[in-house]
C-alpha cells in the first residue's frame, strides 16, 4: 500500500524532510505544498540578491530536474484547512488531500507594522523572494527610504536599499543597535560601519505615523516630531511562526508548535520542523524557536526520518539533538558570528518573551542566564570578540570583524571543552591561546 | 573574479602566489557545510561554471576537474563557507549511503 506524505512548506525544512523520506521510502507519494511560485530557493540569499551579488534564478538551490528526479509532487497552492483527526488537508481550490503523515514546515512571517499608515502602498517587509523583487522594483523609483528594526533582516534591508541608490534612514528605537544581542561597544562598532557606508542612522527614534498621499507612502512622522519625506518604509521588527493551520486545534503550541525529540507534535501524525517548530534545547533545558537555516535543514532531516517510521506503524526512532545555534553574516562589510549563549540582558526591561524573534537568530542566543556568567572581551578597532564563560566552559561567543577565532570558539563551545586554566588569560583579554586549545582538544 | 585575474597575471609575470594552491599543487576548495545557506554566489561567480554550491552545501571539497583554483568562490562567499584545504586525491563523491535506513546525516552545528 502506498504511503502518502504531505509536506506543507517548500523551504529548507520541508525539502530536507522530503529528501530523507524519499531515500527511505522509494515508492511513497510525497506532495510538497508551497504558496510561492518558485522551486526551493535560498531564503537567506534574498539579501544578496538585493545587494546585486547574485541573480534571482541563481538562488534556486536545486537542479531544474530535482523535483521530477525525486518524484516530488510540488503544488503551488495554499493549505486552507488541516483536519488532523481525519488526516486531510484542504487546498485553496477546495481539493482535499488525505495523508498518512504530514509535516508543518511553514516557516515564519514578518510582524507587520503597528504604527498608523502601516498598510499604505510602499510599506514593505522582507521575507520572501517576491518581497525582494518588490523592494527592488520600488527602490528603482524611490529617492528616500526609512527602515525600522534592529536585527539582521533590518540591517540587510538598509544596506540593500542604500546599495540600490536610495538615501536610507535607519531608525533604532533604543540607544543601541539590536540591544537584545549587542552590547554598547559592539553596537558602536556596527554603528560606525553603518555611518561609514553613508546610511543615516538615528538612535532613540521611532515612526509615529506613515504619511500617505493617494494611498501611497509620502513620508513618516517621527516620534520626536520631525517629518522625513520618503517613498519606501521597510519594516523588520521580527518574525512570527506561521501557526494559522494549527491554531485552535488540539496541537500543543507555545511560540511555535511544541515537538518532542522526534520532531513530532502532540498529534502523532503531524510533525513540525524549521522556524515554525519549538524544539528542545539541552543548553537551556527548554523548548526554543530558531530562525536559522542549518537548524531548519537538520530538523527537516530528522522529521523526515521519523515520518517514515510513523507511516510504517512504528514508533519514531531518531532522537534529534539540537546543535549550538550559530549564524554568520556579512553586514556593511563587517563579518558577524554568533555562537551559543551570549547572554540575555534584562537591563532594558525587555526579555525575549516580550518581543519578536529576528530572522536569522535563535531564542537560545539571548536566553537570560540564571547562573553566574562572566564575559571576556578583546577589541581592536572594528574587530571585537566577546566570550561568555560559565564555570570552566565557554558557552557562547560573538565576533565582529576579524573571524580568526570563530572556528576555534565554535569547537570549544560545541565540545564543551574545559578551559579553566585559560580563564585568567581570557579575562585579561588574551585570546590567542584559544586557537591552540581548540586545535589540540578532542573532536567528535 | 579578482582572484582569477591575479592568477592569470601571476602566470605571465612568473610570480608565485603562495596563498593559492597552484604554488604547492595540493590544495582544493574546501567547505564547511554548516555555514552554507545555499545562496549560490559561489557558482554565480565561477569563471568556468562549476555549481560550487552542490559541493559547499554538502561540506565537500570542490573536486570538479574543471576547477582552475582561482579562489574566486572563496573570496565571494559572504559567510566564510569556503577555504583552501588539502586536496583529496580520491574524491568521496561516489561513496553513497547503501543502507536507505541509515540515520540522517546532520549538519554539524
Coordinates of C-alpha atoms in Angstrom, one line a residue:
Chain A
X1 CA 0.0 0.0 0.0
X2 CA 1.3 3.4 -0.9
X3 CA 2.1 5.8 1.9
X4 CA 1.1 9.4 1.5
X5 CA 3.4 12.1 2.9
X6 CA 2.2 15.7 2.9
X7 CA 4.8 18.5 3.4
X8 CA 3.5 22.0 3.9
X9 CA 6.3 24.3 3.0
X10 CA 9.0 24.2 0.3
X11 CA 11.9 25.8 2.3
X12 CA 14.9 24.3 3.9
X13 CA 13.0 22.2 6.4
X14 CA 10.3 20.9 4.0
X15 CA 12.7 19.9 1.2
X16 CA 15.2 18.4 3.6
X17 CA 12.5 16.2 5.1
X18 CA 11.3 15.2 1.6
X19 CA 14.8 14.2 0.6
X20 CA 15.2 11.9 3.6
X21 CA 11.7 10.4 3.1
X22 CA 12.5 9.6 -0.5
X23 CA 15.7 7.8 0.4
X24 CA 13.9 5.6 3.0
X25 CA 10.6 5.1 1.0
X26 CA 11.2 4.9 -2.7
X27 CA 7.5 4.4 -3.6
X28 CA 5.7 6.7 -1.1
X29 CA 3.8 9.6 -2.6
X30 CA 5.4 12.9 -1.4
X31 CA 3.4 16.1 -2.0
X32 CA 5.0 19.5 -1.2
X33 CA 2.7 22.5 -1.0
X34 CA 4.1 26.0 -1.4
X35 CA 2.3 29.3 -1.8
X36 CA 5.2 30.8 -3.7
X37 CA 5.6 30.3 -7.5
X38 CA 9.2 29.1 -7.2
X39 CA 11.2 25.9 -6.6
X40 CA 13.1 25.9 -3.3
X41 CA 15.4 28.9 -3.1
X42 CA 17.8 30.3 -0.6
X43 CA 15.8 32.4 1.9
X44 CA 19.0 34.0 3.4
X45 CA 20.2 34.7 -0.2
X46 CA 17.5 37.3 -0.9
X47 CA 19.7 39.8 0.9
X48 CA 22.5 39.1 -1.6
X49 CA 20.0 39.5 -4.4
X50 CA 19.0 42.9 -3.1
X51 CA 22.7 43.8 -3.0
X52 CA 23.1 42.8 -6.6
X53 CA 25.6 40.0 -5.8
X54 CA 23.5 37.2 -7.2
X55 CA 20.6 36.7 -9.7
X56 CA 17.2 35.6 -8.6
X57 CA 17.3 32.4 -10.5
X58 CA 20.7 31.5 -9.1
X59 CA 19.0 31.5 -5.7
X60 CA 17.2 28.3 -6.7
X61 CA 19.1 25.7 -4.6
X62 CA 18.4 22.6 -6.6
X63 CA 18.9 21.5 -10.2
X64 CA 15.9 22.1 -12.5
X65 CA 15.1 18.4 -12.6
X66 CA 15.3 17.9 -8.8
X67 CA 11.5 17.6 -8.1
X68 CA 10.9 15.3 -11.0
X69 CA 14.0 13.1 -10.3
X70 CA 12.8 12.6 -6.7
X71 CA 9.2 12.2 -7.8
X72 CA 8.1 15.1 -5.5
X73 CA 4.7 16.4 -6.4
X74 CA 5.2 20.2 -6.0
X75 CA 2.0 22.1 -5.9
X76 CA 1.7 25.9 -5.9
X77 CA -1.3 26.3 -3.6
X78 CA -2.1 27.0 0.0
X79 CA -3.5 24.7 2.6
X80 CA -6.5 26.5 4.0
X81 CA -7.5 23.9 6.5
X82 CA -5.9 20.9 8.2
X83 CA -8.3 18.3 9.6
X84 CA -5.9 16.5 11.9
X85 CA -8.3 13.7 13.2
X86 CA -9.3 12.8 9.6
X87 CA -5.7 13.4 8.2
X88 CA -6.9 15.6 5.4
X89 CA -5.7 18.9 4.1
X90 CA -7.9 21.3 2.1
X91 CA -6.3 23.4 -0.6
X92 CA -7.3 26.9 -1.9
X93 CA -9.2 25.4 -4.8
X94 CA -11.2 23.2 -2.5
X95 CA -9.3 20.0 -3.3
X96 CA -8.8 17.6 -0.4
X97 CA -5.6 15.7 0.1
X98 CA -5.5 12.8 2.5
X99 CA -2.2 11.9 4.2
X100 CA -0.7 9.3 6.4
X101 CA 1.9 11.7 7.9
X102 CA 2.2 15.4 7.5
X103 CA 4.9 17.9 8.2
X104 CA 4.3 21.5 9.1
X105 CA 7.2 23.5 7.6
X106 CA 5.5 26.8 7.1
X107 CA 8.3 28.9 8.5
X108 CA 7.6 32.4 9.8
X109 CA 6.5 35.8 8.6
X110 CA 7.5 39.3 9.3
X111 CA 5.4 41.0 12.0
X112 CA 3.5 43.8 10.3
X113 CA 3.9 47.5 11.2
X114 CA 1.8 48.6 14.1
X115 CA 2.0 52.4 13.5
X116 CA -0.7 54.2 11.7
X117 CA -0.3 54.2 8.0
X118 CA 1.5 50.8 8.2
X119 CA -0.9 49.5 5.5
X120 CA 0.0 52.1 2.9
X121 CA 1.4 51.2 -0.5
X122 CA 5.2 51.4 -0.1
X123 CA 5.4 49.9 3.4
X124 CA 7.4 46.7 2.8
X125 CA 8.6 43.6 4.6
X126 CA 11.5 41.3 3.6
X127 CA 10.5 37.6 4.0
X128 CA 10.4 36.1 0.5
X129 CA 11.9 36.3 -3.0
X130 CA 8.7 38.1 -4.1
X131 CA 9.3 40.6 -1.3
X132 CA 12.9 41.1 -2.5
X133 CA 11.6 41.7 -6.1
X134 CA 9.0 44.1 -4.8
X135 CA 11.7 46.0 -2.8
X136 CA 14.0 46.1 -5.8
X137 CA 11.3 47.4 -8.1
X138 CA 10.3 50.1 -5.6
X139 CA 13.9 51.0 -4.9
X140 CA 14.4 52.0 -8.5
X141 CA 11.7 54.7 -8.2
X142 CA 12.3 55.8 -4.6
X143 CA 14.6 58.6 -3.6
X144 CA 14.5 58.1 0.1
X145 CA 13.6 55.2 2.4
X146 CA 13.1 54.6 6.1
X147 CA 14.0 51.2 7.7
X148 CA 12.9 50.2 11.2
X149 CA 14.1 47.2 13.2
X150 CA 17.2 46.0 14.8
X151 CA 18.1 42.5 13.6
X152 CA 19.9 41.0 10.7
X153 CA 16.9 41.5 8.3
X154 CA 16.6 45.2 9.1
X155 CA 20.3 45.7 8.5
X156 CA 20.2 43.8 5.2
X157 CA 17.2 45.9 4.1
X158 CA 19.0 49.2 5.0
X159 CA 22.2 48.0 3.3
X160 CA 20.4 46.8 0.2
X161 CA 18.3 49.9 -0.3
X162 CA 21.4 52.1 0.2
X163 CA 23.2 49.9 -2.4
X164 CA 20.3 50.5 -4.8
X165 CA 21.0 54.2 -4.6
X166 CA 18.2 55.1 -2.2
X167 CA 19.0 57.6 0.5
X168 CA 18.3 55.4 3.6
X169 CA 17.4 56.3 7.1
X170 CA 17.8 53.5 9.6
X171 CA 15.8 54.0 12.9
X172 CA 16.7 52.4 16.2
X173 CA 14.2 52.5 19.0
X174 CA 16.9 52.4 21.7
X175 CA 20.3 53.9 22.1
X176 CA 21.9 50.7 20.7
X177 CA 21.6 48.6 17.6
X178 CA 19.9 45.2 18.3
X179 CA 20.0 45.8 22.1
X180 CA 19.0 42.3 22.9
X181 CA 22.2 41.0 21.3
X182 CA 24.8 43.7 21.0
X183 CA 26.4 45.4 24.0
X184 CA 27.4 49.0 23.9
X185 CA 30.8 48.5 22.3
X186 CA 29.6 46.1 19.7
X187 CA 26.7 48.4 18.8
X188 CA 29.2 51.3 18.4
X189 CA 31.4 49.2 16.0
X190 CA 28.3 48.4 13.8
X191 CA 27.0 52.0 14.1
X192 CA 30.4 53.4 12.9
X193 CA 30.3 51.0 9.9
X194 CA 26.7 51.9 9.0
X195 CA 27.6 55.6 9.0
X196 CA 30.8 55.0 7.1
X197 CA 28.6 53.4 4.4
X198 CA 26.6 56.5 4.2
X199 CA 23.4 55.3 5.8
X200 CA 21.7 57.8 8.1
X201 CA 21.4 56.1 11.5
X202 CA 19.1 57.5 14.1
X203 CA 19.1 56.3 17.7
X204 CA 16.1 56.6 20.1
X205 CA 13.8 57.3 17.2
X206 CA 10.6 55.6 16.1
X207 CA 8.0 56.1 13.4
X208 CA 4.9 57.7 14.9
X209 CA 2.9 57.5 11.7
X210 CA 3.4 56.9 8.0
X211 CA 2.1 59.8 5.9
X212 CA 0.3 58.8 2.8
X213 CA -0.7 60.6 -0.4
X214 CA -3.3 59.0 -2.6
X215 CA -2.8 55.7 -0.7
X216 CA 1.0 55.7 -1.2
X217 CA 3.8 56.4 1.3
X218 CA 4.9 60.0 1.1
X219 CA 6.9 60.3 4.3
X220 CA 7.0 59.4 8.0
X221 CA 6.4 61.5 11.1
X222 CA 8.9 60.5 13.8
X223 CA 8.0 60.2 17.5
X224 CA 10.3 63.1 18.3
X225 CA 8.4 65.4 16.0
X226 CA 10.2 65.9 12.7
X227 CA 8.9 64.5 9.4
X228 CA 11.0 62.7 6.8
X229 CA 10.0 62.5 3.2
X230 CA 10.3 59.0 1.8
X231 CA 8.7 56.7 -0.7
X232 CA 9.5 53.4 1.0
X233 CA 9.3 52.2 4.6
X234 CA 11.0 48.9 5.4
X235 CA 9.7 47.1 8.5
X236 CA 11.8 44.3 10.0
X237 CA 10.9 44.2 13.7
X238 CA 10.9 40.4 13.9
X239 CA 9.0 37.3 12.7
X240 CA 6.2 35.1 13.9
X241 CA 5.9 31.4 13.2
X242 CA 3.1 30.6 10.7
X243 CA 0.8 28.7 13.1
X244 CA -2.5 29.5 11.4
X245 CA -3.2 25.9 10.4
X246 CA -2.9 24.6 13.9
X247 CA -4.2 27.5 15.9
X248 CA -7.5 26.4 17.7
X249 CA -6.6 22.8 17.0
X250 CA -5.6 20.2 19.6
X251 CA -1.9 20.6 18.9
X252 CA 0.3 21.7 21.7
X253 CA 1.8 25.1 20.9
X254 CA 3.6 28.0 22.6
X255 CA 5.6 30.4 20.5
X256 CA 5.8 27.6 17.9
X257 CA 4.5 24.0 17.6
X258 CA 5.9 22.1 20.5
X259 CA 7.6 19.0 19.3
X260 CA 9.2 16.0 21.1
X261 CA 12.7 14.8 20.4
X262 CA 11.4 13.2 17.2
X263 CA 10.0 16.5 15.9
X264 CA 6.5 15.0 16.4
X265 CA 3.8 17.3 17.6
X266 CA 1.2 16.2 20.3
X267 CA -0.7 14.7 17.3
X268 CA 1.3 11.6 16.3
X269 CA 0.7 12.0 12.5
X270 CA 1.7 15.7 12.5
X271 CA 5.4 16.8 12.6
X272 CA 6.9 20.2 12.6
X273 CA 10.4 21.5 11.6
X274 CA 12.1 24.8 11.0
X275 CA 11.2 28.1 12.4
X276 CA 7.6 27.1 13.0
X277 CA 8.7 24.4 15.5
X278 CA 9.7 24.9 19.1
X279 CA 12.4 22.3 19.8
X280 CA 14.1 21.0 22.9
X281 CA 17.4 22.7 23.6
X282 CA 19.7 20.9 26.0
X283 CA 21.8 24.0 26.6
X284 CA 19.0 25.9 28.2
X285 CA 16.9 22.8 29.1
X286 CA 13.9 24.4 27.5
X287 CA 12.0 24.5 24.2
X288 CA 13.1 27.2 21.8
X289 CA 12.5 28.6 18.3
X290 CA 15.3 29.2 15.9
X291 CA 15.0 31.1 12.6
X292 CA 18.3 29.6 11.3
X293 CA 19.0 27.9 8.0
X294 CA 21.1 24.9 9.3
X295 CA 18.6 24.3 12.2
X296 CA 15.8 24.1 9.6
X297 CA 17.8 21.6 7.5
X298 CA 18.7 19.4 10.4
X299 CA 15.1 19.4 11.9
X300 CA 13.7 18.6 8.4
X301 CA 16.0 15.6 8.0
X302 CA 15.2 14.3 11.5
X303 CA 11.5 14.8 11.0
X304 CA 11.6 13.1 7.6
X305 CA 13.3 10.1 9.0
X306 CA 10.8 9.7 11.8
X307 CA 7.8 10.4 9.5
X308 CA 8.7 7.2 7.6
X309 CA 8.8 5.2 10.9
X310 CA 5.3 6.5 11.8
X311 CA 4.0 5.8 8.3
X312 CA 5.2 2.2 8.8
X313 CA 3.3 2.0 12.1
X314 CA 6.4 2.1 14.1
X315 CA 7.4 4.4 16.9
X316 CA 9.7 7.2 15.7
X317 CA 13.3 6.1 16.2
X318 CA 15.6 9.0 15.5
X319 CA 16.1 11.3 18.5
X320 CA 17.2 14.7 17.4
X321 CA 19.7 16.7 19.3
X322 CA 19.6 20.4 18.6
X323 CA 23.1 21.8 18.0
X324 CA 24.6 25.0 19.2
X325 CA 22.7 27.8 17.4
X326 CA 25.1 29.5 15.1
X327 CA 24.9 32.2 12.4
X328 CA 27.4 34.1 10.3
X329 CA 26.5 37.3 8.4
X330 CA 28.3 40.0 6.4
X331 CA 26.7 43.3 7.2
X332 CA 28.0 46.6 5.8
X333 CA 31.3 44.8 5.0
X334 CA 31.6 43.7 8.6
X335 CA 31.6 40.0 9.5
X336 CA 29.4 38.9 12.4
X337 CA 29.3 35.5 14.0
X338 CA 27.1 34.5 16.9
X339 CA 27.5 31.1 18.6
X340 CA 25.6 29.5 21.5
X341 CA 24.5 31.6 24.5
X342 CA 25.8 35.1 24.6
X343 CA 23.6 36.1 27.5
X344 CA 20.3 37.8 27.5
X345 CA 20.3 41.2 29.1
X346 CA 17.2 42.2 31.0
X347 CA 18.6 45.6 31.8
X348 CA 16.2 47.1 29.3
X349 CA 13.3 45.5 30.9
X350 CA 12.7 43.7 27.7
X351 CA 13.1 39.9 27.8
X352 CA 13.0 37.7 24.8
X353 CA 9.4 36.7 25.6
X354 CA 8.3 40.3 25.3
X355 CA 9.5 40.9 21.7
X356 CA 9.7 39.0 18.4
X357 CA 12.5 36.8 17.2
X358 CA 14.6 38.3 14.4
X359 CA 15.0 36.2 11.3
X360 CA 18.5 34.7 11.3
X361 CA 18.6 34.4 15.1
X362 CA 17.9 32.0 17.9
X363 CA 16.0 32.4 21.1
X364 CA 18.8 30.5 22.7
X365 CA 21.3 33.2 22.0
X366 CA 19.7 35.7 24.3
X367 CA 18.1 33.5 26.9
X368 CA 18.9 35.1 30.3
X369 CA 21.3 33.2 32.5
X370 CA 20.4 32.1 35.9
X371 CA 24.0 31.0 36.7
X372 CA 26.9 33.3 37.3
X373 CA 28.5 34.0 34.0
X374 CA 31.4 36.1 33.1
X375 CA 32.3 37.8 29.8
X376 CA 35.7 38.4 28.4
X377 CA 36.4 41.0 25.6
X378 CA 39.0 41.8 23.2
X379 CA 38.6 44.8 20.9
X380 CA 40.9 46.3 18.3
X381 CA 39.3 48.9 16.0
X382 CA 36.4 47.4 14.2
X383 CA 37.3 43.9 15.5
X384 CA 35.7 42.6 18.6
X385 CA 35.4 39.2 20.4
X386 CA 33.1 38.6 23.3
X387 CA 33.4 35.2 25.0
X388 CA 30.8 34.1 27.6
X389 CA 32.1 31.8 30.3
X390 CA 30.1 29.7 32.6
X391 CA 32.1 27.6 35.0
X392 CA 35.1 26.4 33.2
X393 CA 33.5 26.3 29.8
X394 CA 32.8 28.8 27.0
X395 CA 29.0 28.7 26.4
X396 CA 28.8 31.5 23.8
X397 CA 30.7 33.9 21.6
X398 CA 30.0 37.0 19.5
X399 CA 32.6 38.1 16.9
X400 CA 32.6 41.2 14.8
X401 CA 35.2 41.9 12.1
X402 CA 38.2 39.5 12.3
X403 CA 36.9 35.9 12.3
X404 CA 40.2 34.1 13.1
X405 CA 38.7 32.9 16.4
X406 CA 35.3 31.9 15.0
X407 CA 36.1 28.2 14.3
X408 CA 38.2 27.6 17.4
X409 CA 35.4 29.1 19.5
X410 CA 32.7 27.0 17.8
X411 CA 34.8 24.0 18.5
X412 CA 35.3 24.8 22.2
X413 CA 31.6 25.6 22.7
X414 CA 30.2 22.6 20.8
X415 CA 32.6 20.1 22.6
X416 CA 32.2 21.8 26.0
X417 CA 36.0 21.9 26.4
X418 CA 37.1 22.7 29.9
X419 CA 39.2 25.9 29.5
X420 CA 39.5 26.7 33.2
X421 CA 43.3 27.0 33.0
X422 CA 42.8 29.8 30.4
X423 CA 40.1 31.7 32.2
X424 CA 42.6 34.2 33.7
X425 CA 44.1 34.8 30.3
X426 CA 40.7 35.4 28.7
X427 CA 39.5 37.7 31.4
X428 CA 42.7 39.7 30.8
X429 CA 41.8 39.9 27.1
X430 CA 44.4 37.5 25.8
X431 CA 42.7 35.2 23.4
X432 CA 45.4 33.7 21.3
X433 CA 45.8 30.6 23.5
X434 CA 42.3 29.6 22.5
X435 CA 43.4 28.6 19.0
X436 CA 46.0 26.2 20.4
X437 CA 43.5 24.6 22.8
X438 CA 40.9 24.2 20.1
X439 CA 43.5 22.5 17.8
X440 CA 44.5 20.1 20.5
X441 CA 41.2 19.3 22.1
X442 CA 39.3 16.2 21.0
X443 CA 36.6 16.4 18.4
X444 CA 33.7 14.1 17.9
Chain B
X1 CA 36.9 37.4 -10.4
X2 CA 39.8 39.3 -8.9
X3 CA 41.4 36.1 -7.8
X4 CA 41.1 34.7 -11.3
X5 CA 42.7 37.8 -12.9
X6 CA 45.5 37.9 -10.4
X7 CA 46.1 34.2 -11.1
X8 CA 46.3 34.9 -14.8
X9 CA 48.7 37.8 -14.2
X10 CA 50.9 35.7 -12.0
X11 CA 51.2 33.1 -14.8
X12 CA 52.6 35.8 -17.0
X13 CA 54.8 37.5 -14.5
X14 CA 56.0 34.3 -13.1
X15 CA 55.3 35.4 -9.6
X16 CA 54.3 32.7 -7.3
X17 CA 51.3 33.4 -5.1
X18 CA 51.8 31.3 -2.0
X19 CA 48.1 31.9 -1.0
X20 CA 46.8 29.8 -3.8
X21 CA 47.1 26.1 -4.4
X22 CA 48.9 26.3 -7.7
X23 CA 52.0 27.1 -5.7
X24 CA 52.0 23.8 -4.0
X25 CA 49.6 21.9 -6.2
X26 CA 47.9 20.0 -3.3
X27 CA 45.1 22.3 -2.3
X28 CA 41.4 22.3 -3.2
X29 CA 38.5 24.5 -2.3
X30 CA 37.1 23.0 1.0
X31 CA 33.7 23.8 2.5
X32 CA 32.1 24.0 5.9
X33 CA 28.6 22.8 5.1
X34 CA 27.1 24.2 8.3
X35 CA 28.0 27.8 7.2
X36 CA 26.4 27.4 3.7
X37 CA 22.9 28.9 3.1
X38 CA 22.9 27.7 -0.5
X39 CA 22.7 31.2 -1.9
X40 CA 24.8 30.2 -5.0
X41 CA 27.1 33.3 -5.1
X42 CA 30.0 30.8 -5.4
X43 CA 28.8 29.2 -8.6
X44 CA 27.4 32.6 -9.9
X45 CA 31.0 33.9 -9.9
X46 CA 32.8 30.7 -11.0
X47 CA 34.6 31.6 -14.3
X48 CA 34.3 28.0 -15.5
X49 CA 30.7 27.5 -14.5
X50 CA 31.1 24.9 -11.7
X51 CA 28.0 24.7 -9.5
X52 CA 30.1 25.1 -6.4
X53 CA 27.0 25.2 -4.1
X54 CA 26.5 21.4 -4.7
X55 CA 29.8 20.8 -3.0
X56 CA 29.5 23.6 -0.5
X57 CA 26.1 22.6 0.9
X58 CA 27.4 19.0 1.4
X59 CA 30.6 20.2 3.1
X60 CA 32.7 18.6 0.4
X61 CA 35.8 19.6 -1.4
X62 CA 35.3 21.0 -4.9
X63 CA 36.7 18.0 -6.8
X64 CA 35.4 19.1 -10.3
X65 CA 38.3 18.6 -12.7
X66 CA 37.4 21.9 -14.4
X67 CA 38.4 23.9 -11.3
X68 CA 41.3 26.2 -12.1
X69 CA 41.9 27.0 -8.4
X70 CA 41.4 30.7 -8.9
X71 CA 39.8 31.2 -5.4
X72 CA 37.0 33.5 -6.7
X73 CA 34.3 31.4 -4.9
X74 CA 36.3 31.6 -1.6
X75 CA 36.6 35.4 -2.0
X76 CA 32.9 36.0 -2.9
X77 CA 31.2 33.7 -0.2
X78 CA 29.7 36.1 2.3
X79 CA 29.6 33.5 5.1
X80 CA 33.1 32.0 5.2
X81 CA 31.9 28.7 4.0
X82 CA 34.8 28.1 1.6
X83 CA 38.5 28.0 2.2
X84 CA 41.6 26.3 0.9
X85 CA 42.0 22.8 2.1
X86 CA 44.4 19.9 1.5
X87 CA 43.5 18.2 -1.8
X88 CA 41.5 15.0 -1.6
X89 CA 43.1 12.9 -4.3
X90 CA 40.4 10.3 -4.3
X91 CA 37.1 12.1 -4.2
X92 CA 34.5 10.6 -2.0
X93 CA 31.6 11.7 -4.3
X94 CA 30.8 8.1 -5.2
X95 CA 30.7 6.8 -1.7
X96 CA 26.9 6.7 -1.3
X97 CA 24.9 5.5 1.6
X98 CA 23.9 2.0 0.6
X99 CA 21.5 1.5 3.5
X100 CA 18.4 3.6 3.0
X101 CA 17.6 3.4 6.7
X102 CA 20.9 4.8 7.7
X103 CA 20.3 7.6 10.2
X104 CA 20.2 11.1 8.6
X105 CA 23.4 12.9 8.4
X106 CA 23.0 16.3 10.2
X107 CA 25.0 19.4 9.6
X108 CA 27.5 19.7 12.4
X109 CA 26.3 22.8 14.3

